[in-house]
Amino acid sequence: MARKLIAGNWKMNGSLSFASELVGGLLSRLEQNSTAADFAVCPPAALLGQVTGLAKGTALAVVGQDCHANISGAHTGDTSAELLKDLGCQYVLTGHSERRTDHGEGNADVQAKSSAAIKAGLIPIICIGETEGQRVSGDTLKVVEQQVRESLPVEATSTNVVLAYEPVWAIGTGKTATPDDVAEVHNFIRGLLDRHFDEATDGKLKILYGGSVKPSNAAELLGVSNVDGALVGGASLKVEDFWAIGVR
Ligand code: PEP
């Protein structure tokens, strides 16, 4: 069975001491246990150098929270995919709903960033998901289909991208989609991907679920068909909780 990917999105949280404590706690657990899941952390950009240094040569992967679509240039405050790769990141989040909302990023931006990530040798974790209003009006599958189609770059293959389905109304709210809701969307995305790549992507292209995942609901959510891992926000800030999500 393919290994699940459990990625912890720290968002704009953390400090030098927080990072060394949390990563230290994860690394000692990874050294002492064999796990059926792969773990990754997504620290803020300013902590990436420290975290990639700590994680170098270990089983812990490091994820940038965003990248620019260009290789370099006059883009104050942004980080290129090349620099993330150079620092030692393996993945980068693209299209997180907080980027879409706070920075007005649309599918075309997400596609361009994901393309830059792949060209730099990173795996983009492309985030998609409907708002509460879109779910209530019955548009979830339509929205998700459009996001998948418009966010996947031409360079994408079934092995160089990851998708994260994160219903926006479930992010940081404590509300979680029911296993039936998650199954419906993940199975739908799997069908879309199989058609897009003209092959059975099962097990190769990971589809993560995100939205208030915590130790108490992780087993149920990770047990849903076509859920290949989790993107975890709040619960990834406590090493015991984050570890408990991936190791059951
Ligand atoms: C996220 O940041 O992608 C996320 C899913 O956050 P939370 O787990 O806090 O809902």
PDB file of C-alpha atoms and ligand atoms in Angstrom:
ATOM      1  CA  MET A   1       0.000   0.000   0.000  1.00  0.00           C
ATOM      2  CA  ALA A   2       1.293   3.492  -0.877  1.00  0.00           C
ATOM      3  CA  ARG A   3       2.564   5.519   2.051  1.00  0.00           C
ATOM      4  CA  LYS A   4       0.382   8.385   3.241  1.00  0.00           C
ATOM      5  CA  LEU A   5       1.881  11.882   3.246  1.00  0.00           C
ATOM      6  CA  ILE A   6       1.204  13.935   6.386  1.00  0.00           C
ATOM      7  CA  ALA A   7       2.208  17.575   5.852  1.00  0.00           C
ATOM      8  CA  GLY A   8       2.061  20.161   8.616  1.00  0.00           C
ATOM      9  CA  ASN A   9       1.361  23.729   7.516  1.00  0.00           C
ATOM     10  CA  TRP A  10       2.664  26.086  10.200  1.00  0.00           C
ATOM     11  CA  LYS A  11       1.228  29.080   8.327  1.00  0.00           C
ATOM     12  CA  MET A  12       2.622  32.337   9.827  1.00  0.00           C
ATOM     13  CA  ASN A  13       3.492  30.695  13.137  1.00  0.00           C
ATOM     14  CA  GLY A  14       6.745  29.652  14.735  1.00  0.00           C
ATOM     15  CA  SER A  15      10.092  31.033  15.807  1.00  0.00           C
ATOM     16  CA  LEU A  16      13.674  29.765  15.869  1.00  0.00           C
ATOM     17  CA  SER A  17      13.128  28.027  19.223  1.00  0.00           C
ATOM     18  CA  PHE A  18       9.716  26.631  18.218  1.00  0.00           C
ATOM     19  CA  ALA A  19      11.210  25.186  15.005  1.00  0.00           C
ATOM     20  CA  SER A  20      14.122  23.484  16.720  1.00  0.00           C
ATOM     21  CA  GLU A  21      11.854  22.008  19.373  1.00  0.00           C
ATOM     22  CA  LEU A  22       9.149  20.778  16.993  1.00  0.00           C
ATOM     23  CA  VAL A  23      11.510  19.449  14.339  1.00  0.00           C
ATOM     24  CA  GLY A  24      13.737  17.909  17.027  1.00  0.00           C
ATOM     25  CA  GLY A  25      10.696  16.135  18.496  1.00  0.00           C
ATOM     26  CA  LEU A  26       9.630  14.832  15.098  1.00  0.00           C
ATOM     27  CA  LEU A  27      13.113  13.674  14.135  1.00  0.00           C
ATOM     28  CA  SER A  28      13.600  11.705  17.349  1.00  0.00           C
ATOM     29  CA  ARG A  29      10.224  10.008  16.830  1.00  0.00           C
ATOM     30  CA  LEU A  30      11.079   9.237  13.188  1.00  0.00           C
ATOM     31  CA  GLU A  31      14.431   7.766  14.226  1.00  0.00           C
ATOM     32  CA  GLN A  32      12.901   5.543  16.892  1.00  0.00           C
ATOM     33  CA  ASN A  33       9.861   4.288  14.979  1.00  0.00           C
ATOM     34  CA  SER A  34       9.147   2.847  11.585  1.00  0.00           C
ATOM     35  CA  THR A  35       6.044   4.555  10.251  1.00  0.00           C
ATOM     36  CA  ALA A  36       3.622   3.814   7.468  1.00  0.00           C
ATOM     37  CA  ALA A  37       3.404   7.537   6.700  1.00  0.00           C
ATOM     38  CA  ASP A  38       5.821  10.127   5.360  1.00  0.00           C
ATOM     39  CA  PHE A  39       6.006  13.367   7.319  1.00  0.00           C
ATOM     40  CA  ALA A  40       6.640  16.879   6.010  1.00  0.00           C
ATOM     41  CA  VAL A  41       6.603  20.339   7.559  1.00  0.00           C
ATOM     42  CA  CYS A  42       5.797  23.670   5.887  1.00  0.00           C
ATOM     43  CA  PRO A  43       7.465  26.416   7.946  1.00  0.00           C
ATOM     44  CA  PRO A  44       7.262  30.117   7.115  1.00  0.00           C
ATOM     45  CA  ALA A  45       9.906  31.240   4.590  1.00  0.00           C
ATOM     46  CA  ALA A  46      12.131  32.856   7.225  1.00  0.00           C
ATOM     47  CA  LEU A  47      12.528  29.504   9.029  1.00  0.00           C
ATOM     48  CA  LEU A  48      13.193  27.374   5.953  1.00  0.00           C
ATOM     49  CA  GLY A  49      16.996  27.619   6.163  1.00  0.00           C
ATOM     50  CA  GLN A  50      16.970  26.475   9.760  1.00  0.00           C
ATOM     51  CA  VAL A  51      14.459  23.658   9.191  1.00  0.00           C
ATOM     52  CA  THR A  52      16.088  22.294   6.026  1.00  0.00           C
ATOM     53  CA  GLY A  53      19.383  22.287   7.945  1.00  0.00           C
ATOM     54  CA  LEU A  54      17.845  20.231  10.753  1.00  0.00           C
ATOM     55  CA  ALA A  55      16.014  17.889   8.365  1.00  0.00           C
ATOM     56  CA  LYS A  56      18.924  17.299   5.973  1.00  0.00           C
ATOM     57  CA  GLY A  57      19.629  13.580   5.544  1.00  0.00           C
ATOM     58  CA  THR A  58      16.531  12.558   7.548  1.00  0.00           C
ATOM     59  CA  ALA A  59      13.131  11.176   6.555  1.00  0.00           C
ATOM     60  CA  LEU A  60      11.462  14.536   7.210  1.00  0.00           C
ATOM     61  CA  ALA A  61      10.583  16.515   4.085  1.00  0.00           C
ATOM     62  CA  VAL A  62      10.393  20.310   4.012  1.00  0.00           C
ATOM     63  CA  VAL A  63       7.767  22.263   2.113  1.00  0.00           C
ATOM     64  CA  GLY A  64       7.739  25.934   1.120  1.00  0.00           C
ATOM     65  CA  GLN A  65       4.393  27.665   1.722  1.00  0.00           C
ATOM     66  CA  ASP A  66       4.471  29.523  -1.592  1.00  0.00           C
ATOM     67  CA  CYS A  67       6.773  30.372  -4.494  1.00  0.00           C
ATOM     68  CA  HIS A  68       6.869  32.994  -7.221  1.00  0.00           C
ATOM     69  CA  ALA A  69       6.155  32.016 -10.806  1.00  0.00           C
ATOM     70  CA  ASN A  70       9.404  33.634 -12.001  1.00  0.00           C
ATOM     71  CA  ILE A  71      12.941  32.392 -11.486  1.00  0.00           C
ATOM     72  CA  SER A  72      14.249  35.729 -10.189  1.00  0.00           C
ATOM     73  CA  GLY A  73      13.685  39.448 -10.528  1.00  0.00           C
ATOM     74  CA  ALA A  74      12.100  42.509  -8.999  1.00  0.00           C
ATOM     75  CA  HIS A  75       9.556  40.787  -6.734  1.00  0.00           C
ATOM     76  CA  THR A  76      10.208  42.134  -3.258  1.00  0.00           C
ATOM     77  CA  GLY A  77       9.177  39.763  -0.511  1.00  0.00           C
ATOM     78  CA  ASP A  78       8.720  36.744  -2.780  1.00  0.00           C
ATOM     79  CA  THR A  79      10.705  33.509  -2.947  1.00  0.00           C
ATOM     80  CA  SER A  80      11.571  31.588  -6.096  1.00  0.00           C
ATOM     81  CA  ALA A  81      11.081  27.861  -6.483  1.00  0.00           C
ATOM     82  CA  GLU A  82      14.797  27.609  -7.361  1.00  0.00           C
ATOM     83  CA  LEU A  83      15.758  29.102  -4.013  1.00  0.00           C
ATOM     84  CA  LEU A  84      13.418  26.707  -2.180  1.00  0.00           C
ATOM     85  CA  LYS A  85      15.053  23.815  -4.012  1.00  0.00           C
ATOM     86  CA  ASP A  86      18.518  25.176  -3.257  1.00  0.00           C
ATOM     87  CA  LEU A  87      17.613  25.416   0.430  1.00  0.00           C
ATOM     88  CA  GLY A  88      16.656  21.735   0.476  1.00  0.00           C
ATOM     89  CA  CYS A  89      12.865  21.799   0.130  1.00  0.00           C
ATOM     90  CA  GLN A  90      11.213  18.886  -1.669  1.00  0.00           C
ATOM     91  CA  TYR A  91       7.726  20.357  -2.003  1.00  0.00           C
ATOM     92  CA  VAL A  92       5.951  23.719  -2.158  1.00  0.00           C
ATOM     93  CA  LEU A  93       2.305  24.554  -1.442  1.00  0.00           C
ATOM     94  CA  THR A  94       0.561  26.364  -4.284  1.00  0.00           C
ATOM     95  CA  GLY A  95      -2.912  27.851  -4.199  1.00  0.00           C
ATOM     96  CA  HIS A  96      -3.538  27.498  -0.475  1.00  0.00           C
ATOM     97  CA  SER A  97      -6.922  29.125   0.169  1.00  0.00           C
ATOM     98  CA  GLU A  98      -5.260  31.716   2.409  1.00  0.00           C
ATOM     99  CA  ARG A  99      -3.055  32.767  -0.531  1.00  0.00           C
ATOM    100  CA  ARG A 100      -6.095  32.807  -2.808  1.00  0.00           C
ATOM    101  CA  THR A 101      -7.957  35.015  -0.306  1.00  0.00           C
ATOM    102  CA  ASP A 102      -5.178  37.198   1.163  1.00  0.00           C
ATOM    103  CA  HIS A 103      -3.281  37.715  -2.085  1.00  0.00           C
ATOM    104  CA  GLY A 104      -6.040  37.339  -4.676  1.00  0.00           C
ATOM    105  CA  GLU A 105      -4.391  34.347  -6.347  1.00  0.00           C
ATOM    106  CA  GLY A 106      -6.478  32.633  -8.991  1.00  0.00           C
ATOM    107  CA  ASN A 107      -6.109  29.350 -10.826  1.00  0.00           C
ATOM    108  CA  ALA A 108      -3.843  30.905 -13.476  1.00  0.00           C
ATOM    109  CA  ASP A 109      -1.419  32.087 -10.768  1.00  0.00           C
ATOM    110  CA  VAL A 110      -1.522  28.668  -9.137  1.00  0.00           C
ATOM    111  CA  GLN A 111      -0.817  27.003 -12.465  1.00  0.00           C
ATOM    112  CA  ALA A 112       2.150  29.318 -13.157  1.00  0.00           C
ATOM    113  CA  LYS A 113       3.606  28.763  -9.685  1.00  0.00           C
ATOM    114  CA  SER A 114       3.130  24.997  -9.968  1.00  0.00           C
ATOM    115  CA  SER A 115       4.864  25.032 -13.330  1.00  0.00           C
ATOM    116  CA  ALA A 116       7.800  26.981 -11.847  1.00  0.00           C
ATOM    117  CA  ALA A 117       7.971  24.487  -8.980  1.00  0.00           C
ATOM    118  CA  ILE A 118       8.153  21.479 -11.293  1.00  0.00           C
ATOM    119  CA  LYS A 119      10.807  23.149 -13.457  1.00  0.00           C
ATOM    120  CA  ALA A 120      12.859  23.777 -10.298  1.00  0.00           C
ATOM    121  CA  GLY A 121      12.598  20.111  -9.290  1.00  0.00           C
ATOM    122  CA  LEU A 122      10.030  20.610  -6.543  1.00  0.00           C
ATOM    123  CA  ILE A 123       6.708  18.819  -6.166  1.00  0.00           C
ATOM    124  CA  PRO A 124       3.887  21.357  -5.929  1.00  0.00           C
ATOM    125  CA  ILE A 125       1.125  20.492  -3.465  1.00  0.00           C
ATOM    126  CA  ILE A 126      -1.721  22.167  -5.342  1.00  0.00           C
ATOM    127  CA  CYS A 127      -4.532  23.193  -2.993  1.00  0.00           C
ATOM    128  CA  ILE A 128      -8.134  23.316  -4.151  1.00  0.00           C
ATOM    129  CA  GLY A 129     -11.502  23.404  -2.423  1.00  0.00           C
ATOM    130  CA  GLU A 130     -14.886  25.058  -2.374  1.00  0.00           C
ATOM    131  CA  THR A 131     -16.157  27.836  -0.113  1.00  0.00           C
ATOM    132  CA  GLU A 132     -19.121  27.307   2.180  1.00  0.00           C
ATOM    133  CA  GLY A 133     -21.367  29.278  -0.208  1.00  0.00           C
ATOM    134  CA  GLN A 134     -20.318  27.121  -3.163  1.00  0.00           C
ATOM    135  CA  ARG A 135     -21.062  23.942  -1.179  1.00  0.00           C
ATOM    136  CA  VAL A 136     -24.447  25.204  -0.048  1.00  0.00           C
ATOM    137  CA  SER A 137     -25.399  26.065  -3.605  1.00  0.00           C
ATOM    138  CA  GLY A 138     -24.431  22.587  -4.771  1.00  0.00           C
ATOM    139  CA  ASP A 139     -21.419  23.725  -6.807  1.00  0.00           C
ATOM    140  CA  THR A 140     -18.675  21.769  -5.015  1.00  0.00           C
ATOM    141  CA  LEU A 141     -17.828  19.335  -7.808  1.00  0.00           C
ATOM    142  CA  LYS A 142     -18.053  22.005 -10.498  1.00  0.00           C
ATOM    143  CA  VAL A 143     -15.678  24.301  -8.565  1.00  0.00           C
ATOM    144  CA  VAL A 144     -13.254  21.500  -7.804  1.00  0.00           C
ATOM    145  CA  GLU A 145     -13.219  20.351 -11.437  1.00  0.00           C
ATOM    146  CA  GLN A 146     -12.471  23.865 -12.669  1.00  0.00           C
ATOM    147  CA  GLN A 147      -9.702  24.308 -10.083  1.00  0.00           C
ATOM    148  CA  VAL A 148      -8.088  20.987 -11.026  1.00  0.00           C
ATOM    149  CA  ARG A 149      -8.272  21.666 -14.761  1.00  0.00           C
ATOM    150  CA  GLU A 150      -7.020  25.264 -14.520  1.00  0.00           C
ATOM    151  CA  SER A 151      -4.366  24.759 -11.818  1.00  0.00           C
ATOM    152  CA  LEU A 152      -2.520  21.721 -13.189  1.00  0.00           C
ATOM    153  CA  PRO A 153       0.392  22.922 -15.344  1.00  0.00           C
ATOM    154  CA  VAL A 154       1.272  21.284 -18.667  1.00  0.00           C
ATOM    155  CA  GLU A 155       4.434  19.852 -17.083  1.00  0.00           C
ATOM    156  CA  ALA A 156       2.368  17.865 -14.564  1.00  0.00           C
ATOM    157  CA  THR A 157       2.603  14.086 -14.604  1.00  0.00           C
ATOM    158  CA  SER A 158       1.038  11.603 -12.234  1.00  0.00           C
ATOM    159  CA  THR A 159       4.245  11.551 -10.194  1.00  0.00           C
ATOM    160  CA  ASN A 160       5.448  15.153 -10.016  1.00  0.00           C
ATOM    161  CA  VAL A 161       2.439  16.809  -8.356  1.00  0.00           C
ATOM    162  CA  VAL A 162       0.302  16.293  -5.259  1.00  0.00           C
ATOM    163  CA  LEU A 163      -3.230  17.657  -4.864  1.00  0.00           C
ATOM    164  CA  ALA A 164      -4.728  18.769  -1.558  1.00  0.00           C
ATOM    165  CA  TYR A 165      -8.510  18.963  -1.317  1.00  0.00           C
ATOM    166  CA  GLU A 166      -9.250  21.500   1.387  1.00  0.00           C
ATOM    167  CA  PRO A 167     -12.837  22.696   1.714  1.00  0.00           C
ATOM    168  CA  VAL A 168     -12.310  26.347   2.625  1.00  0.00           C
ATOM    169  CA  TRP A 169     -15.062  26.271   5.270  1.00  0.00           C
ATOM    170  CA  ALA A 170     -13.211  23.475   7.102  1.00  0.00           C
ATOM    171  CA  ILE A 171      -9.814  25.216   7.294  1.00  0.00           C
ATOM    172  CA  GLY A 172      -9.024  26.457  10.789  1.00  0.00           C
ATOM    173  CA  THR A 173     -12.687  26.351  11.782  1.00  0.00           C
ATOM    174  CA  GLY A 174     -12.880  23.052  13.642  1.00  0.00           C
ATOM    175  CA  LYS A 175     -15.534  21.929  11.122  1.00  0.00           C
ATOM    176  CA  THR A 176     -14.608  18.843   9.155  1.00  0.00           C
ATOM    177  CA  ALA A 177     -16.180  17.366   6.083  1.00  0.00           C
ATOM    178  CA  THR A 178     -17.884  14.041   6.759  1.00  0.00           C
ATOM    179  CA  PRO A 179     -16.139  10.921   5.458  1.00  0.00           C
ATOM    180  CA  ASP A 180     -18.940  10.614   2.877  1.00  0.00           C
ATOM    181  CA  ASP A 181     -18.354  14.184   1.644  1.00  0.00           C
ATOM    182  CA  VAL A 182     -14.614  13.558   1.479  1.00  0.00           C
ATOM    183  CA  ALA A 183     -15.100  10.262  -0.365  1.00  0.00           C
ATOM    184  CA  GLU A 184     -17.394  11.902  -2.909  1.00  0.00           C
ATOM    185  CA  VAL A 185     -14.895  14.655  -3.748  1.00  0.00           C
ATOM    186  CA  HIS A 186     -11.745  12.504  -3.628  1.00  0.00           C
ATOM    187  CA  ASN A 187     -13.288   9.820  -5.854  1.00  0.00           C
ATOM    188  CA  PHE A 188     -14.429  12.549  -8.238  1.00  0.00           C
ATOM    189  CA  ILE A 189     -10.924  14.073  -8.349  1.00  0.00           C
ATOM    190  CA  ARG A 190      -9.403  10.636  -8.931  1.00  0.00           C
ATOM    191  CA  GLY A 191     -11.667  10.147 -11.931  1.00  0.00           C
ATOM    192  CA  LEU A 192     -10.725  13.574 -13.292  1.00  0.00           C
ATOM    193  CA  LEU A 193      -7.022  12.840 -12.891  1.00  0.00           C
ATOM    194  CA  ASP A 194      -7.293   9.440 -14.552  1.00  0.00           C
ATOM    195  CA  ARG A 195      -8.911  11.107 -17.551  1.00  0.00           C
ATOM    196  CA  HIS A 196      -6.490  14.047 -17.539  1.00  0.00           C
ATOM    197  CA  PHE A 197      -3.409  11.820 -17.529  1.00  0.00           C
ATOM    198  CA  ASP A 198      -5.056   9.046 -19.542  1.00  0.00           C
ATOM    199  CA  GLU A 199      -3.874   6.442 -17.045  1.00  0.00           C
ATOM    200  CA  ALA A 200      -4.848   4.995 -13.670  1.00  0.00           C
ATOM    201  CA  THR A 201      -3.204   7.453 -11.293  1.00  0.00           C
ATOM    202  CA  ASP A 202      -4.207   5.465  -8.230  1.00  0.00           C
ATOM    203  CA  GLY A 203      -1.459   5.431  -5.614  1.00  0.00           C
ATOM    204  CA  LYS A 204       0.878   7.503  -7.784  1.00  0.00           C
ATOM    205  CA  LEU A 205      -0.723  10.923  -7.647  1.00  0.00           C
ATOM    206  CA  LYS A 206      -1.460  11.637  -4.010  1.00  0.00           C
ATOM    207  CA  ILE A 207      -4.663  13.478  -3.059  1.00  0.00           C
ATOM    208  CA  LEU A 208      -4.411  14.880   0.473  1.00  0.00           C
ATOM    209  CA  TYR A 209      -7.370  15.981   2.565  1.00  0.00           C
ATOM    210  CA  GLY A 210      -7.081  19.156   4.645  1.00  0.00           C
ATOM    211  CA  GLY A 211      -9.461  20.960   6.974  1.00  0.00           C
ATOM    212  CA  SER A 212      -9.331  20.680  10.768  1.00  0.00           C
ATOM    213  CA  VAL A 213      -7.636  17.266  10.751  1.00  0.00           C
ATOM    214  CA  LYS A 214      -6.694  16.287  14.301  1.00  0.00           C
ATOM    215  CA  PRO A 215      -5.786  13.105  16.183  1.00  0.00           C
ATOM    216  CA  SER A 216      -9.434  12.352  16.991  1.00  0.00           C
ATOM    217  CA  ASN A 217     -10.650  12.371  13.365  1.00  0.00           C
ATOM    218  CA  ALA A 218      -7.483  11.404  11.474  1.00  0.00           C
ATOM    219  CA  ALA A 219      -8.069   7.646  11.387  1.00  0.00           C
ATOM    220  CA  GLU A 220     -11.545   8.051   9.948  1.00  0.00           C
ATOM    221  CA  LEU A 221     -10.508  10.635   7.339  1.00  0.00           C
ATOM    222  CA  LEU A 222      -7.322   8.850   6.324  1.00  0.00           C
ATOM    223  CA  GLY A 223      -9.330   5.646   5.940  1.00  0.00           C
ATOM    224  CA  VAL A 224     -11.535   7.138   3.211  1.00  0.00           C
ATOM    225  CA  SER A 225     -10.908   5.833  -0.302  1.00  0.00           C
ATOM    226  CA  ASN A 226      -8.521   7.965  -2.357  1.00  0.00           C
ATOM    227  CA  VAL A 227      -7.340   9.929   0.679  1.00  0.00           C
ATOM    228  CA  ASP A 228      -3.577   9.584   0.399  1.00  0.00           C
ATOM    229  CA  GLY A 229      -2.589  11.805   3.288  1.00  0.00           C
ATOM    230  CA  ALA A 230      -3.428  14.995   5.121  1.00  0.00           C
ATOM    231  CA  LEU A 231      -2.513  18.667   5.034  1.00  0.00           C
ATOM    232  CA  VAL A 232      -2.714  19.748   8.661  1.00  0.00           C
ATOM    233  CA  GLY A 233      -2.700  23.315   9.981  1.00  0.00           C
ATOM    234  CA  GLY A 234      -3.441  23.948  13.649  1.00  0.00           C
ATOM    235  CA  ALA A 235      -2.781  20.405  14.863  1.00  0.00           C
ATOM    236  CA  SER A 236       0.679  20.387  13.268  1.00  0.00           C
ATOM    237  CA  LEU A 237       1.926  22.953  15.786  1.00  0.00           C
ATOM    238  CA  LYS A 238       2.023  20.396  18.609  1.00  0.00           C
ATOM    239  CA  VAL A 239       4.439  17.566  17.952  1.00  0.00           C
ATOM    240  CA  GLU A 240       2.354  14.996  19.887  1.00  0.00           C
ATOM    241  CA  ASP A 241      -0.782  15.820  17.888  1.00  0.00           C
ATOM    242  CA  PHE A 242       0.982  15.951  14.534  1.00  0.00           C
ATOM    243  CA  TRP A 243       2.717  12.642  15.190  1.00  0.00           C
ATOM    244  CA  ALA A 244      -0.538  11.025  16.353  1.00  0.00           C
ATOM    245  CA  ILE A 245      -2.227  11.993  13.071  1.00  0.00           C
ATOM    246  CA  GLY A 246       0.274  10.014  11.006  1.00  0.00           C
ATOM    247  CA  VAL A 247       1.065   7.148  13.360  1.00  0.00           C
ATOM    248  CA  ARG A 248      -1.883   5.066  14.428  1.00  0.00           C
TER     249      ARG A 248
HETATM  250  C1  PEP B   1      -4.336  24.205   6.351  1.00  0.00           C
HETATM  251  O1  PEP B   1      -3.682  25.141   6.802  1.00  0.00           O
HETATM  252  O2  PEP B   1      -4.149  23.828   5.199  1.00  0.00           O
HETATM  253  C2  PEP B   1      -5.338  23.562   7.205  1.00  0.00           C
HETATM  254  C3  PEP B   1      -6.005  22.542   6.743  1.00  0.00           C
HETATM  255  O3  PEP B   1      -5.518  24.108   8.463  1.00  0.00           O
HETATM  256  P1  PEP B   1      -6.355  23.433   9.672  1.00  0.00           P
HETATM  257  O4  PEP B   1      -5.868  22.006   9.811  1.00  0.00           O
HETATM  258  O5  PEP B   1      -6.020  24.262  10.867  1.00  0.00           O
HETATM  259  O6  PEP B   1      -7.795  23.462   9.299  1.00  0.00           O
END
